[in-house]
Short mmCIF file of C-alpha atoms and ligand atoms in Angstrom, two decimals:
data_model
loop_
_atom_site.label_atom_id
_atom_site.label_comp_id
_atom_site.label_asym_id
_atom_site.label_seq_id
_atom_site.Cartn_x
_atom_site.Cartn_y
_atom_site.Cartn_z
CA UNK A 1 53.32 120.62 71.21
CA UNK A 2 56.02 121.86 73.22
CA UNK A 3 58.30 124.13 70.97
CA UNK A 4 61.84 122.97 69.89
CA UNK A 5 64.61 124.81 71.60
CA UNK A 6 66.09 127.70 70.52
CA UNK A 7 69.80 125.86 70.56
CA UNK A 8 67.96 122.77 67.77
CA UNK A 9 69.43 123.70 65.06
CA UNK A 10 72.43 126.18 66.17
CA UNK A 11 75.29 124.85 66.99
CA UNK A 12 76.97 127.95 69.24
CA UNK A 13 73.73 127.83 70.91
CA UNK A 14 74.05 124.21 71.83
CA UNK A 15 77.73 124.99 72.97
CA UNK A 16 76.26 127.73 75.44
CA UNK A 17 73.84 125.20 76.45
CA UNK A 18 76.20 122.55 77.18
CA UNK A 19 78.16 125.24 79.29
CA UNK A 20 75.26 126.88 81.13
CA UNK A 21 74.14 123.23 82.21
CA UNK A 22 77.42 122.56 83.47
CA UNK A 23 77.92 125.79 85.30
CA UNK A 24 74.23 125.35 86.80
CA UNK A 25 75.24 121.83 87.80
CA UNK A 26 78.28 123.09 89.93
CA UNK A 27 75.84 125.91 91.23
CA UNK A 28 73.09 123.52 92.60
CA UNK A 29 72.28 119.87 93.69
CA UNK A 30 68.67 120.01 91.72
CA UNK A 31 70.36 118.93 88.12
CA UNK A 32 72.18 115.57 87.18
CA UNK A 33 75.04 117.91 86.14
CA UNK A 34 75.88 118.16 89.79
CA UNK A 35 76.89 114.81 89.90
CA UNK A 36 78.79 113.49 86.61
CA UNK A 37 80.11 110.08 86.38
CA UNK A 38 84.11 110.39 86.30
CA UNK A 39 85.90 107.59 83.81
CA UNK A 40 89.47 107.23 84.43
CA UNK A 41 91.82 104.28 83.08
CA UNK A 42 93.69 101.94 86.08
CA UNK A 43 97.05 100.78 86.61
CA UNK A 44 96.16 97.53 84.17
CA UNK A 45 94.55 99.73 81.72
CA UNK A 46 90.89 99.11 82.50
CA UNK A 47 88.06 101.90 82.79
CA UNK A 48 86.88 102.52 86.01
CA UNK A 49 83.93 105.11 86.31
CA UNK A 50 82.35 106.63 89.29
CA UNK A 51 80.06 109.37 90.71
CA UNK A 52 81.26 113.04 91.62
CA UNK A 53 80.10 116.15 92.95
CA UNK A 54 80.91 118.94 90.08
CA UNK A 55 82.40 121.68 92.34
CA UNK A 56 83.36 124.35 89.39
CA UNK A 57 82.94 124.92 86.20
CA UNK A 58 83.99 127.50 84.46
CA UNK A 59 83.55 128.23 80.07
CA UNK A 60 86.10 130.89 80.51
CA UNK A 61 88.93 128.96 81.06
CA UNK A 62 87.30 125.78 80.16
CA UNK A 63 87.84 123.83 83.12
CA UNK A 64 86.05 121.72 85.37
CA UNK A 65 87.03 120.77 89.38
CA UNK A 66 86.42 118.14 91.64
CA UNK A 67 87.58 117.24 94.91
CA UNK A 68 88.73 113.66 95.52
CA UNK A 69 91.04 112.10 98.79
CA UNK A 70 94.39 111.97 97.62
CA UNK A 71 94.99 108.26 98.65
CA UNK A 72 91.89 106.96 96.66
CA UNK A 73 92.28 104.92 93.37
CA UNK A 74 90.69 107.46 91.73
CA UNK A 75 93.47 109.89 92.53
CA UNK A 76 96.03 106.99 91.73
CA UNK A 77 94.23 106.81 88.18
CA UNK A 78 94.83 110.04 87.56
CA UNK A 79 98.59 110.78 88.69
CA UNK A 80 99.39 107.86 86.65
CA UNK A 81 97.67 108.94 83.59
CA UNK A 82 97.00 112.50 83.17
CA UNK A 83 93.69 112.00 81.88
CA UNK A 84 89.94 112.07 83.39
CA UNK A 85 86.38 111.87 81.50
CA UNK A 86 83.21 112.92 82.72
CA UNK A 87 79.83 112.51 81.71
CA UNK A 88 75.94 113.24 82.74
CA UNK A 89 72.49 112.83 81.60
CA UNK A 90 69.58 114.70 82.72
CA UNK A 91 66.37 112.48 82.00
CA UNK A 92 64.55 116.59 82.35
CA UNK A 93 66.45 118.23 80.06
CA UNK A 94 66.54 115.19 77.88
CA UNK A 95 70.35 116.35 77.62
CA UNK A 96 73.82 113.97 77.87
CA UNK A 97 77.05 115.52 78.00
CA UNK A 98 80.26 114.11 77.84
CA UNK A 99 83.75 115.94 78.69
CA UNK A 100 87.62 114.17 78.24
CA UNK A 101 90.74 116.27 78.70
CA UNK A 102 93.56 116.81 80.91
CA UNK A 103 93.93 116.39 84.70
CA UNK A 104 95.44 117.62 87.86
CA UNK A 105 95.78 116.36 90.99
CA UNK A 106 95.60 120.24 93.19
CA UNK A 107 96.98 119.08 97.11
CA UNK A 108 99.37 121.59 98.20
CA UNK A 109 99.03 124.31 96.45
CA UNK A 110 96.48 127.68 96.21
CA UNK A 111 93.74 125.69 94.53
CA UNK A 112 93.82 123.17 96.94
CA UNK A 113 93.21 126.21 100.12
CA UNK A 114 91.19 127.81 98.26
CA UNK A 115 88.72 124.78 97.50
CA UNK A 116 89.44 123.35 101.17
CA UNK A 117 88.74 127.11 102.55
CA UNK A 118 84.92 127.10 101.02
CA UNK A 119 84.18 123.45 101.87
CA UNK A 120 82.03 122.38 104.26
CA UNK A 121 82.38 120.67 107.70
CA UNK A 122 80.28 117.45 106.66
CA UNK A 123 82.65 117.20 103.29
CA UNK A 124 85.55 117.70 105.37
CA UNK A 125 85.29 114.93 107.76
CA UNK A 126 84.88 112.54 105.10
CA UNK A 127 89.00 113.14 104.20
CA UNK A 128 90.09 111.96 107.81
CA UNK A 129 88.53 108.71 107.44
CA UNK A 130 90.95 105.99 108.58
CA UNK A 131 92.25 103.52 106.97
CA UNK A 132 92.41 104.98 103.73
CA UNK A 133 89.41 104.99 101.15
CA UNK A 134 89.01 101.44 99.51
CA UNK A 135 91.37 99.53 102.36
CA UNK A 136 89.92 96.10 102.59
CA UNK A 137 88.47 95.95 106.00
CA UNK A 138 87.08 92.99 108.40
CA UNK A 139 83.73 94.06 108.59
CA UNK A 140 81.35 96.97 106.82
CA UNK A 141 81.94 99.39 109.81
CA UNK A 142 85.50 98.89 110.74
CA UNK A 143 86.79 102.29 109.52
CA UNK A 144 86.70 106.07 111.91
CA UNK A 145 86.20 109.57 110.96
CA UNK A 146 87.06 112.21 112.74
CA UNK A 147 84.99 114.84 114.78
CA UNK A 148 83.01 117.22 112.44
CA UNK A 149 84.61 119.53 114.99
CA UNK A 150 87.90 118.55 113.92
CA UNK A 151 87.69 120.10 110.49
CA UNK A 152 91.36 120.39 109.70
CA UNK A 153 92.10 116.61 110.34
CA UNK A 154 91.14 115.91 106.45
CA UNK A 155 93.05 118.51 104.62
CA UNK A 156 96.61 116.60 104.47
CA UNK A 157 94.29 114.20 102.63
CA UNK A 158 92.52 116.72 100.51
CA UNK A 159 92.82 116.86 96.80
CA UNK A 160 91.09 119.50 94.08
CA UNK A 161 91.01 117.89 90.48
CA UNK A 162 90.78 120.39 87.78
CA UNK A 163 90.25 118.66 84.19
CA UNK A 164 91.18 121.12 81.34
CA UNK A 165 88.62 120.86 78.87
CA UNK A 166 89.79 119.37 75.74
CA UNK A 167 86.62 117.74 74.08
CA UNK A 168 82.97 118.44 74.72
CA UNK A 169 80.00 116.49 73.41
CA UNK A 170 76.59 117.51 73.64
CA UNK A 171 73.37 115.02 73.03
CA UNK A 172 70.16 116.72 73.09
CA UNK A 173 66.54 113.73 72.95
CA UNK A 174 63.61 114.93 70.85
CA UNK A 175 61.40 112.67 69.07
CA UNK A 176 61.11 115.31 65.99
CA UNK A 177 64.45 115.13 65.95
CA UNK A 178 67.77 113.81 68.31
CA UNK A 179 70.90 116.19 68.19
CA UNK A 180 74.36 115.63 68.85
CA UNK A 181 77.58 117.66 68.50
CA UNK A 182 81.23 117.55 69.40
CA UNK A 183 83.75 120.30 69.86
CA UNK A 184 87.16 120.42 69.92
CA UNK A 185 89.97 123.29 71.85
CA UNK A 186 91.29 125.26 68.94
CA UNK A 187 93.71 127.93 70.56
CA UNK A 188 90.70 130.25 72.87
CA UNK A 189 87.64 129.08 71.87
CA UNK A 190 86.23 125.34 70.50
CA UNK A 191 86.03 123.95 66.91
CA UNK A 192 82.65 122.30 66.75
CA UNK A 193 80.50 119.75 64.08
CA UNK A 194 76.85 118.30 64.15
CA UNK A 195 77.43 114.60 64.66
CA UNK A 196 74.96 112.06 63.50
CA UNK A 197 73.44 111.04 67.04
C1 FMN B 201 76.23 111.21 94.95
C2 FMN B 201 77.68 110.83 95.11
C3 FMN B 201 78.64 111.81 95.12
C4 FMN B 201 79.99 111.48 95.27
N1 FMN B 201 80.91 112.47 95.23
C5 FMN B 201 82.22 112.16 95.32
C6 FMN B 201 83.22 113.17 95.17
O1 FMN B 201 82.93 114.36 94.92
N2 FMN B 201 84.53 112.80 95.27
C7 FMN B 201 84.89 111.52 95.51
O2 FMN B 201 86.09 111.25 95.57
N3 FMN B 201 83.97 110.52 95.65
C8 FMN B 201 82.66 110.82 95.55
N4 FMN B 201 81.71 109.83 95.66
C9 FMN B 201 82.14 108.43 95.93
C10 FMN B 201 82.70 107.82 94.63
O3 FMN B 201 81.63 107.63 93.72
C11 FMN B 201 83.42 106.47 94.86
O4 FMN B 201 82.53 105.50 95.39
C12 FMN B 201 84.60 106.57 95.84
O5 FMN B 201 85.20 107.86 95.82
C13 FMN B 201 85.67 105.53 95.53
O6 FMN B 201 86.14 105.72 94.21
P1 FMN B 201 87.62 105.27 93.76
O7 FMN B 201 87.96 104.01 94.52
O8 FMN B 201 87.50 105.01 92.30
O9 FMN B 201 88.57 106.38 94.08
C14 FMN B 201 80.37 110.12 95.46
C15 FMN B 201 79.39 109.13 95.42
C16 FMN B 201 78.07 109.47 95.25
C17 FMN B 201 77.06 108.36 95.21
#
């Protein structure tokens, strides 16, 4: 039988678990971590959830990034609110993780060139598209995006999302035994508990 993992029954362990899977998730497209599904709330107060690419992810400051087009509902969702959850399973690792906390809209500013600077011609294109993302439109291909050439078209368009960690949740599947945890921010670090799964 396969041994039990080394963060079953520790709960700092399962914290740098939760953290490393994130981080690797940002890192590379081979994990489920890479792309989370993001929950935000509307304008009439309904959940709406999609699928992101994690860009960044970083335990240090507790923070997580995403990029997003500035005129899309998502970004609407939220300016309005202030708020974002995210959350992933990884049918491998046998490991769900949820994140909630605070978030920013980056379109202006230094985290906004800095994320535009490192992003790639294909991803670029994709924030010229005209009109703008979720326009009802007369048929499925009635919509233009601009020459990969054209790589600065998008950026005016271009949004970074950083959500400041402020609860973490970590589910880990084992017939012997399931385990789940939450943690908290408390000042630096995280306040954490076992949770019945
Ligand atoms: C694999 C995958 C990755 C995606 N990555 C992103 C992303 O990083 N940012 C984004 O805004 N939309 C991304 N999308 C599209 C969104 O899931 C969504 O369909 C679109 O952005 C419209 O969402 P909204 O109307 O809620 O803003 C991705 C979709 C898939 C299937």
């Amino acid at each position: 039988m396969i041994p039990l993992p080394p963060f079953h029954d520790d709960l700092d362990a399962s914290l740098n678990e939760l953290w490393r899977l994130l981080e690797a998730g940002a890192a590379s497209a081979r994990t489920a971590f890479h792309t989370p599904s993001l929950a935000t709330i509307d304008g009439q107060g309904r959940p709406q959830v999609r699928t992101v690419v994690l860009r960044s992810a970083d335990r240090g400051s507790g923070t997580l990034r995403f990029h997003c087009d500035r005129r899309s509902h998502k970004a609407d969702d939220i300016a309005r609110s202030g708020f974002a959850a995210l959350h992933a399973y990884d049918a491998q690792d046998k490991v769900q993780i949820r994140v909630s906390g605070s978030a920013t809209l980056h379109a202006d500013d230094a985290v906004a060139d800095a994320a535009w600077a490192v992003s790639m011609a294909m991803s670029r294109v994709c924030y010229g598209t005209a009109p703008a993302p979720g326009t009802v439109i007369a048929t499925g291909g009635a919509y233009t995006l601009p020459d990969e050439g054209a790589t600065g078209g998008g950026r005016a368009n271009f949004c970074a999302v950083v959500v400041a960690v402020e609860t973490l949740e970590f589910l880990y599947l084992d017939r012997r035994g399931h385990r789940r945890a939450g943690w908290a921010r408390s000042g630096e670090g995280w306040s954490g508990d076992w949770l019945v799964p």
